[in-house]
mmCIF file of N, CA and C in Angstrom:
data_model
loop_
_atom_site.group_PDB
_atom_site.id
_atom_site.type_symbol
_atom_site.label_atom_id
_atom_site.label_comp_id
_atom_site.label_asym_id
_atom_site.label_seq_id
_atom_site.Cartn_x
_atom_site.Cartn_y
_atom_site.Cartn_z
ATOM 1 N N MET A 9 6.422 -8.366 -36.482
ATOM 2 C CA MET A 9 6.016 -9.315 -35.636
ATOM 3 C C MET A 9 4.804 -9.903 -35.045
ATOM 4 N N SER A 10 4.433 -10.915 -34.800
ATOM 5 C CA SER A 10 2.910 -11.135 -34.283
ATOM 6 C C SER A 10 2.461 -11.037 -32.794
ATOM 7 N N LEU A 11 1.532 -10.914 -32.243
ATOM 8 C CA LEU A 11 1.280 -10.932 -31.150
ATOM 9 C C LEU A 11 1.266 -12.160 -30.624
ATOM 10 N N GLN A 12 1.350 -13.032 -31.304
ATOM 11 C CA GLN A 12 1.634 -14.522 -30.698
ATOM 12 C C GLN A 12 3.249 -15.058 -30.221
ATOM 13 N N VAL A 13 3.970 -14.185 -31.314
ATOM 14 C CA VAL A 13 5.325 -14.166 -30.897
ATOM 15 C C VAL A 13 5.626 -13.472 -29.564
ATOM 16 N N LEU A 14 4.769 -12.438 -29.568
ATOM 17 C CA LEU A 14 5.151 -11.465 -28.412
ATOM 18 C C LEU A 14 4.358 -12.586 -27.018
ATOM 19 N N ALA A 15 3.244 -13.369 -27.069
ATOM 20 C CA ALA A 15 2.828 -13.763 -26.080
ATOM 21 C C ALA A 15 3.846 -14.992 -25.805
ATOM 22 N N GLU A 16 4.499 -15.644 -26.417
ATOM 23 C CA GLU A 16 5.570 -16.586 -26.139
ATOM 24 C C GLU A 16 6.640 -15.921 -25.528
ATOM 25 N N GLN A 17 6.920 -14.655 -25.852
ATOM 26 C CA GLN A 17 8.472 -13.992 -25.055
ATOM 27 C C GLN A 17 7.621 -13.402 -23.835
ATOM 28 N N LEU A 18 6.544 -13.058 -23.726
ATOM 29 C CA LEU A 18 6.077 -12.839 -22.148
ATOM 30 C C LEU A 18 6.107 -14.013 -21.458
ATOM 31 N N LYS A 19 5.667 -15.148 -21.809
ATOM 32 C CA LYS A 19 5.530 -16.153 -21.146
ATOM 33 C C LYS A 19 7.328 -16.636 -20.642
ATOM 34 N N THR A 20 7.995 -16.116 -21.114
ATOM 35 C CA THR A 20 9.871 -16.179 -20.394
ATOM 36 C C THR A 20 9.784 -15.646 -19.157
ATOM 37 N N SER A 21 8.798 -14.841 -18.724
ATOM 38 C CA SER A 21 8.644 -14.053 -17.389
ATOM 39 C C SER A 21 8.410 -15.320 -16.449
ATOM 40 N N GLY A 22 7.730 -16.185 -16.965
ATOM 41 C CA GLY A 22 7.185 -17.178 -15.847
ATOM 42 C C GLY A 22 6.435 -16.633 -15.381
ATOM 43 N N LEU A 23 5.406 -15.879 -15.715
ATOM 44 C CA LEU A 23 3.972 -15.707 -15.332
ATOM 45 C C LEU A 23 2.801 -16.095 -16.271
ATOM 46 N N PRO A 24 1.573 -16.278 -15.675
ATOM 47 C CA PRO A 24 0.601 -16.550 -16.522
ATOM 48 C C PRO A 24 0.372 -15.406 -17.389
ATOM 49 N N VAL A 25 -0.190 -15.627 -18.678
ATOM 50 C CA VAL A 25 -0.406 -14.709 -19.756
ATOM 51 C C VAL A 25 -1.516 -15.020 -20.568
ATOM 52 N N SER A 26 -2.346 -13.569 -20.855
ATOM 53 C CA SER A 26 -3.886 -14.128 -21.923
ATOM 54 C C SER A 26 -3.817 -12.783 -22.193
ATOM 55 N N TYR A 27 -4.790 -12.781 -23.480
ATOM 56 C CA TYR A 27 -4.893 -11.682 -24.249
ATOM 57 C C TYR A 27 -6.076 -11.198 -23.667
ATOM 58 N N ARG A 28 -5.933 -9.930 -23.300
ATOM 59 C CA ARG A 28 -7.035 -9.021 -22.816
ATOM 60 C C ARG A 28 -7.853 -9.385 -21.631
ATOM 61 N N GLN A 29 -8.212 -10.657 -21.513
ATOM 62 C CA GLN A 29 -9.023 -10.959 -20.137
ATOM 63 C C GLN A 29 -8.433 -12.568 -19.941
ATOM 64 N N TRP A 30 -9.000 -12.952 -18.724
ATOM 65 C CA TRP A 30 -8.907 -14.342 -18.922
ATOM 66 C C TRP A 30 -10.392 -14.820 -18.736
ATOM 67 N N GLU A 31 -10.896 -15.772 -19.191
ATOM 68 C CA GLU A 31 -12.179 -16.695 -19.218
ATOM 69 C C GLU A 31 -12.631 -16.512 -17.866
ATOM 70 N N LYS A 32 -14.262 -16.290 -18.062
ATOM 71 C CA LYS A 32 -14.703 -16.153 -16.268
ATOM 72 C C LYS A 32 -14.105 -17.213 -15.653
ATOM 73 N N GLY A 33 -13.848 -17.141 -14.179
ATOM 74 C CA GLY A 33 -13.758 -17.958 -13.509
ATOM 75 C C GLY A 33 -12.284 -18.747 -13.392
ATOM 76 N N ASN A 34 -11.541 -18.314 -14.779
ATOM 77 C CA ASN A 34 -10.262 -19.030 -14.859
ATOM 78 C C ASN A 34 -8.942 -18.137 -14.609
ATOM 79 N N ALA A 35 -9.160 -17.319 -13.995
ATOM 80 C CA ALA A 35 -8.030 -16.097 -13.777
ATOM 81 C C ALA A 35 -7.385 -16.594 -12.708
ATOM 82 N N PRO A 36 -5.730 -16.710 -12.943
ATOM 83 C CA PRO A 36 -4.898 -17.518 -11.960
ATOM 84 C C PRO A 36 -4.979 -16.435 -10.989
ATOM 85 N N ALA A 37 -4.515 -16.676 -9.718
ATOM 86 C CA ALA A 37 -3.796 -16.112 -8.605
ATOM 87 C C ALA A 37 -2.635 -14.885 -9.171
ATOM 88 N N PRO A 38 -2.595 -13.598 -8.943
ATOM 89 C CA PRO A 38 -1.409 -12.798 -9.115
ATOM 90 C C PRO A 38 -0.437 -13.321 -8.501
ATOM 91 N N PRO A 39 0.796 -12.787 -9.143
ATOM 92 C CA PRO A 39 0.840 -12.157 -10.331
ATOM 93 C C PRO A 39 0.575 -12.806 -11.854
ATOM 94 N N TYR A 40 0.173 -12.044 -12.800
ATOM 95 C CA TYR A 40 -0.389 -12.468 -13.748
ATOM 96 C C TYR A 40 -0.155 -11.247 -14.717
ATOM 97 N N LEU A 41 -0.251 -11.706 -16.154
ATOM 98 C CA LEU A 41 -0.081 -10.719 -17.288
ATOM 99 C C LEU A 41 -1.238 -10.584 -18.190
ATOM 100 N N LEU A 42 -1.737 -9.375 -18.443
ATOM 101 C CA LEU A 42 -2.677 -9.377 -19.765
ATOM 102 C C LEU A 42 -1.743 -8.368 -20.904
ATOM 103 N N TYR A 43 -2.382 -8.742 -21.968
ATOM 104 C CA TYR A 43 -1.809 -7.797 -23.208
ATOM 105 C C TYR A 43 -3.183 -7.813 -24.061
ATOM 106 N N TYR A 44 -2.826 -6.399 -24.720
ATOM 107 C CA TYR A 44 -3.767 -6.149 -25.963
ATOM 108 C C TYR A 44 -3.098 -5.272 -26.824
ATOM 109 N N GLU A 45 -3.542 -5.385 -28.042
ATOM 110 C CA GLU A 45 -3.408 -4.313 -28.901
ATOM 111 C C GLU A 45 -4.017 -2.948 -29.088
ATOM 112 N N GLN A 46 -3.141 -1.791 -28.763
ATOM 113 C CA GLN A 46 -4.148 -0.563 -28.888
ATOM 114 C C GLN A 46 -4.237 0.032 -30.014
ATOM 115 N N SER A 47 -3.116 -0.123 -30.855
ATOM 116 C CA SER A 47 -3.261 0.341 -32.712
ATOM 117 C C SER A 47 -2.319 -0.291 -33.296
ATOM 118 N N THR A 48 -2.569 0.095 -34.597
ATOM 119 C CA THR A 48 -1.456 -0.252 -35.781
ATOM 120 C C THR A 48 -1.217 0.727 -36.256
ATOM 121 N N GLU A 49 0.287 1.159 -36.515
ATOM 122 C CA GLU A 49 0.532 2.171 -36.986
ATOM 123 C C GLU A 49 1.318 1.984 -38.347
ATOM 124 N N SER A 50 1.596 3.004 -39.330
ATOM 125 C CA SER A 50 1.702 2.538 -40.634
ATOM 126 C C SER A 50 2.505 4.022 -40.936
ATOM 127 N N LEU A 51 4.037 3.614 -41.471
ATOM 128 C CA LEU A 51 4.745 4.576 -42.052
ATOM 129 C C LEU A 51 4.964 4.725 -43.449
ATOM 130 N N MET A 52 4.638 5.642 -44.171
ATOM 131 C CA MET A 52 4.490 5.669 -45.633
ATOM 132 C C MET A 52 5.484 6.379 -46.074
ATOM 133 N N ALA A 53 5.966 5.698 -47.332
ATOM 134 C CA ALA A 53 7.206 6.345 -47.971
ATOM 135 C C ALA A 53 7.032 6.011 -49.578
ATOM 136 N N ASP A 54 7.360 6.634 -50.605
ATOM 137 C CA ASP A 54 7.171 6.734 -51.975
ATOM 138 C C ASP A 54 5.915 5.948 -52.621
ATOM 139 N N GLY A 55 4.922 6.081 -51.796
ATOM 140 C CA GLY A 55 3.340 5.921 -52.159
ATOM 141 C C GLY A 55 2.840 4.571 -51.585
ATOM 142 N N GLY A 56 3.797 4.167 -50.926
ATOM 143 C CA GLY A 56 3.329 3.044 -50.166
ATOM 144 C C GLY A 56 3.566 2.667 -48.650
ATOM 145 N N ASN A 57 2.978 1.749 -48.108
ATOM 146 C CA ASN A 57 3.419 1.121 -46.585
ATOM 147 C C ASN A 57 4.968 0.637 -46.474
ATOM 148 N N TYR A 58 5.924 1.927 -46.185
ATOM 149 C CA TYR A 58 7.111 1.474 -45.658
ATOM 150 C C TYR A 58 7.104 0.264 -44.553
ATOM 151 N N TYR A 59 6.512 0.874 -43.548
ATOM 152 C CA TYR A 59 6.543 0.068 -42.445
ATOM 153 C C TYR A 59 5.507 0.019 -41.499
ATOM 154 N N ARG A 60 4.981 -0.936 -40.687
ATOM 155 C CA ARG A 60 4.119 -1.185 -39.758
ATOM 156 C C ARG A 60 4.242 -1.785 -38.857
ATOM 157 N N TYR A 61 3.778 -1.290 -37.533
ATOM 158 C CA TYR A 61 4.079 -1.825 -36.067
ATOM 159 C C TYR A 61 2.826 -1.776 -35.359
ATOM 160 N N LYS A 62 2.827 -2.341 -34.101
ATOM 161 C CA LYS A 62 1.720 -2.364 -33.276
ATOM 162 C C LYS A 62 1.849 -1.907 -31.849
ATOM 163 N N ARG A 63 1.250 -1.051 -31.443
ATOM 164 C CA ARG A 63 1.162 -0.696 -30.316
ATOM 165 C C ARG A 63 0.613 -1.386 -29.150
ATOM 166 N N VAL A 64 1.294 -1.972 -28.333
ATOM 167 C CA VAL A 64 0.592 -3.123 -27.534
ATOM 168 C C VAL A 64 0.919 -2.830 -26.070
ATOM 169 N N THR A 65 -0.322 -2.969 -24.767
ATOM 170 C CA THR A 65 -0.448 -2.583 -23.929
ATOM 171 C C THR A 65 -0.083 -4.047 -22.937
ATOM 172 N N VAL A 66 0.905 -4.063 -22.221
ATOM 173 C CA VAL A 66 0.899 -5.046 -21.293
ATOM 174 C C VAL A 66 0.563 -4.749 -19.776
ATOM 175 N N GLU A 67 -0.175 -5.277 -19.080
ATOM 176 C CA GLU A 67 -0.480 -4.953 -17.665
ATOM 177 C C GLU A 67 -0.069 -6.058 -16.712
ATOM 178 N N LEU A 68 0.668 -5.624 -15.613
ATOM 179 C CA LEU A 68 1.019 -6.333 -14.724
ATOM 180 C C LEU A 68 0.358 -6.202 -13.330
ATOM 181 N N TYR A 69 -0.462 -7.761 -12.975
ATOM 182 C CA TYR A 69 -1.396 -7.521 -11.718
ATOM 183 C C TYR A 69 -0.400 -8.277 -10.836
ATOM 184 N N THR A 70 -0.420 -7.707 -9.772
ATOM 185 C CA THR A 70 0.314 -7.852 -8.304
ATOM 186 C C THR A 70 -0.447 -7.718 -7.146
ATOM 187 N N ARG A 71 -0.426 -8.515 -6.153
ATOM 188 C CA ARG A 71 -1.023 -8.300 -4.726
ATOM 189 C C ARG A 71 -0.420 -7.096 -4.076
ATOM 190 N N LEU A 72 1.162 -7.418 -4.364
ATOM 191 C CA LEU A 72 1.792 -6.458 -3.337
ATOM 192 C C LEU A 72 2.919 -5.849 -4.476
ATOM 193 N N LYS A 73 3.481 -4.441 -4.039
ATOM 194 C CA LYS A 73 4.680 -4.485 -5.212
ATOM 195 C C LYS A 73 5.787 -5.426 -5.130
ATOM 196 N N GLU A 74 6.120 -6.088 -6.322
ATOM 197 C CA GLU A 74 6.976 -7.059 -6.396
ATOM 198 C C GLU A 74 8.053 -6.434 -7.456
ATOM 199 N N TRP A 75 9.268 -6.429 -6.674
ATOM 200 C CA TRP A 75 10.415 -5.852 -7.609
ATOM 201 C C TRP A 75 10.812 -6.825 -8.506
ATOM 202 N N GLU A 76 10.859 -7.955 -7.917
ATOM 203 C CA GLU A 76 11.354 -9.321 -8.632
ATOM 204 C C GLU A 76 10.528 -9.712 -9.913
ATOM 205 N N THR A 77 9.071 -9.540 -9.633
ATOM 206 C CA THR A 77 8.194 -9.822 -10.652
ATOM 207 C C THR A 77 8.012 -8.786 -11.920
ATOM 208 N N GLU A 78 8.514 -7.552 -11.471
ATOM 209 C CA GLU A 78 8.780 -6.631 -12.503
ATOM 210 C C GLU A 78 9.920 -6.822 -13.351
ATOM 211 N N GLN A 79 10.984 -6.977 -12.720
ATOM 212 C CA GLN A 79 12.175 -7.289 -13.278
ATOM 213 C C GLN A 79 12.143 -8.373 -14.326
ATOM 214 N N ALA A 80 11.216 -9.596 -13.893
ATOM 215 C CA ALA A 80 11.093 -10.757 -14.813
ATOM 216 C C ALA A 80 10.486 -10.286 -16.054
ATOM 217 N N LEU A 81 9.417 -9.257 -16.011
ATOM 218 C CA LEU A 81 8.870 -8.911 -17.054
ATOM 219 C C LEU A 81 9.807 -8.262 -17.784
ATOM 220 N N GLU A 82 10.348 -7.252 -17.216
ATOM 221 C CA GLU A 82 11.086 -6.310 -18.159
ATOM 222 C C GLU A 82 12.243 -7.169 -18.926
ATOM 223 N N SER A 83 12.879 -7.939 -18.148
ATOM 224 C CA SER A 83 13.650 -8.664 -18.842
ATOM 225 C C SER A 83 13.178 -9.751 -20.139
ATOM 226 N N ALA A 84 11.933 -9.635 -20.037
ATOM 227 C CA ALA A 84 11.291 -10.511 -20.990
ATOM 228 C C ALA A 84 10.822 -9.495 -22.212
ATOM 229 N N LEU A 85 10.645 -8.286 -21.763
ATOM 230 C CA LEU A 85 10.569 -7.169 -22.906
ATOM 231 C C LEU A 85 11.778 -6.615 -23.494
ATOM 232 N N ALA A 86 12.710 -7.211 -23.192
ATOM 233 C CA ALA A 86 14.082 -6.561 -23.308
ATOM 234 C C ALA A 86 14.322 -6.304 -24.769
ATOM 235 N N PRO A 87 13.948 -7.552 -25.620
ATOM 236 C CA PRO A 87 13.813 -7.068 -27.250
ATOM 237 C C PRO A 87 13.272 -6.232 -27.890
ATOM 238 N N TYR A 88 12.444 -5.432 -26.900
ATOM 239 C CA TYR A 88 11.181 -4.421 -27.494
ATOM 240 C C TYR A 88 11.692 -2.994 -27.093
ATOM 241 N N HIS A 89 11.199 -2.339 -27.910
ATOM 242 C CA HIS A 89 11.010 -0.718 -27.229
ATOM 243 C C HIS A 89 10.146 -0.734 -26.630
ATOM 244 N N TRP A 90 10.234 -0.456 -25.240
ATOM 245 C CA TRP A 90 9.231 -0.487 -24.166
ATOM 246 C C TRP A 90 9.351 0.718 -23.224
ATOM 247 N N LYS A 91 8.171 0.919 -22.432
ATOM 248 C CA LYS A 91 8.246 2.232 -21.469
ATOM 249 C C LYS A 91 7.200 1.637 -20.396
ATOM 250 N N LYS A 92 7.510 1.781 -19.206
ATOM 251 C CA LYS A 92 6.455 1.870 -18.118
ATOM 252 C C LYS A 92 5.848 2.991 -18.120
ATOM 253 N N THR A 93 4.503 2.758 -18.049
ATOM 254 C CA THR A 93 3.511 4.146 -18.466
ATOM 255 C C THR A 93 2.586 4.247 -16.780
ATOM 256 N N ALA A 94 2.376 3.157 -16.230
ATOM 257 C CA ALA A 94 1.584 3.672 -14.789
ATOM 258 C C ALA A 94 1.655 2.625 -14.051
ATOM 259 N N GLU A 95 1.303 3.006 -12.592
ATOM 260 C CA GLU A 95 1.363 2.109 -11.381
ATOM 261 C C GLU A 95 -0.160 2.278 -10.823
ATOM 262 N N LEU A 96 -0.550 1.639 -10.913
ATOM 263 C CA LEU A 96 -2.145 1.992 -9.906
ATOM 264 C C LEU A 96 -2.305 0.779 -9.100
ATOM 265 N N TRP A 97 -3.195 1.559 -7.907
ATOM 266 C CA TRP A 97 -3.540 0.435 -7.051
ATOM 267 C C TRP A 97 -4.979 0.572 -7.242
ATOM 268 N N LEU A 98 -5.378 -0.840 -7.473
ATOM 269 C CA LEU A 98 -7.195 -0.996 -7.748
ATOM 270 C C LEU A 98 -7.818 -1.360 -6.642
ATOM 271 N N GLU A 99 -8.560 -0.305 -5.854
ATOM 272 C CA GLU A 99 -8.960 -0.569 -4.479
ATOM 273 C C GLU A 99 -9.936 -1.829 -4.656
ATOM 274 N N ASP A 100 -10.967 -1.706 -5.560
ATOM 275 C CA ASP A 100 -11.864 -2.888 -5.885
ATOM 276 C C ASP A 100 -11.533 -4.442 -5.617
ATOM 277 N N GLN A 101 -10.373 -4.240 -6.218
ATOM 278 C CA GLN A 101 -9.726 -5.750 -6.478
ATOM 279 C C GLN A 101 -8.394 -6.151 -5.726
ATOM 280 N N LYS A 102 -8.032 -4.919 -4.799
ATOM 281 C CA LYS A 102 -7.287 -5.271 -4.026
ATOM 282 C C LYS A 102 -5.601 -5.616 -4.458
ATOM 283 N N MET A 103 -5.314 -4.943 -5.429
ATOM 284 C CA MET A 103 -4.125 -5.312 -6.298
ATOM 285 C C MET A 103 -3.409 -4.377 -7.039
ATOM 286 N N TYR A 104 -2.213 -4.117 -7.207
ATOM 287 C CA TYR A 104 -1.536 -3.406 -8.326
ATOM 288 C C TYR A 104 -1.640 -3.545 -9.931
ATOM 289 N N MET A 105 -1.742 -2.829 -10.607
ATOM 290 C CA MET A 105 -1.614 -2.794 -12.051
ATOM 291 C C MET A 105 -0.681 -1.876 -12.547
ATOM 292 N N THR A 106 0.577 -2.252 -12.606
ATOM 293 C CA THR A 106 1.694 -1.697 -13.652
ATOM 294 C C THR A 106 1.483 -1.921 -15.263
ATOM 295 N N THR A 107 1.447 -0.681 -15.874
ATOM 296 C CA THR A 107 1.105 -0.893 -17.421
ATOM 297 C C THR A 107 2.598 -0.445 -18.227
ATOM 298 N N TYR A 108 2.749 -1.286 -19.216
ATOM 299 C CA TYR A 108 4.038 -1.142 -20.072
ATOM 300 C C TYR A 108 3.263 -0.862 -21.404
ATOM 301 N N GLU A 109 3.978 -0.282 -21.923
ATOM 302 C CA GLU A 109 3.611 -0.039 -23.576
ATOM 303 C C GLU A 109 4.952 -0.461 -24.481
ATOM 304 N N ILE A 110 4.297 -1.161 -25.427
ATOM 305 C CA ILE A 110 5.618 -1.795 -26.564
ATOM 306 C C ILE A 110 4.985 -1.330 -27.737
ATOM 307 N N GLU A 111 6.337 -1.610 -28.680
ATOM 308 C CA GLU A 111 6.032 -1.658 -29.925
ATOM 309 C C GLU A 111 6.557 -2.874 -30.624
ATOM 310 N N VAL A 112 5.570 -3.533 -31.511
ATOM 311 C CA VAL A 112 5.830 -4.628 -32.020
ATOM 312 C C VAL A 112 5.635 -4.587 -33.634
#
């Protein structure tokens, strides 16, 4: 699966989506999503590449703790193997960042 297909799936959450960052001055008001590739993993068998997948981080930014927004994102992530890995308060930006890791 490509990152473009993942982007389309993330959009089904109803949230604005961008790869890694927004262009300067173009970030929407929260809530919104950022996603980026962490790494590519290869499984080898019989001297060749048997299977390859990407580890991708999806970051949800919100002003407050928004259960419904998290649920919308988690519903969009349903086709993937995912886990929620962190929830941080970003004091300088006055918003929460909730991080999910998925494999595509």
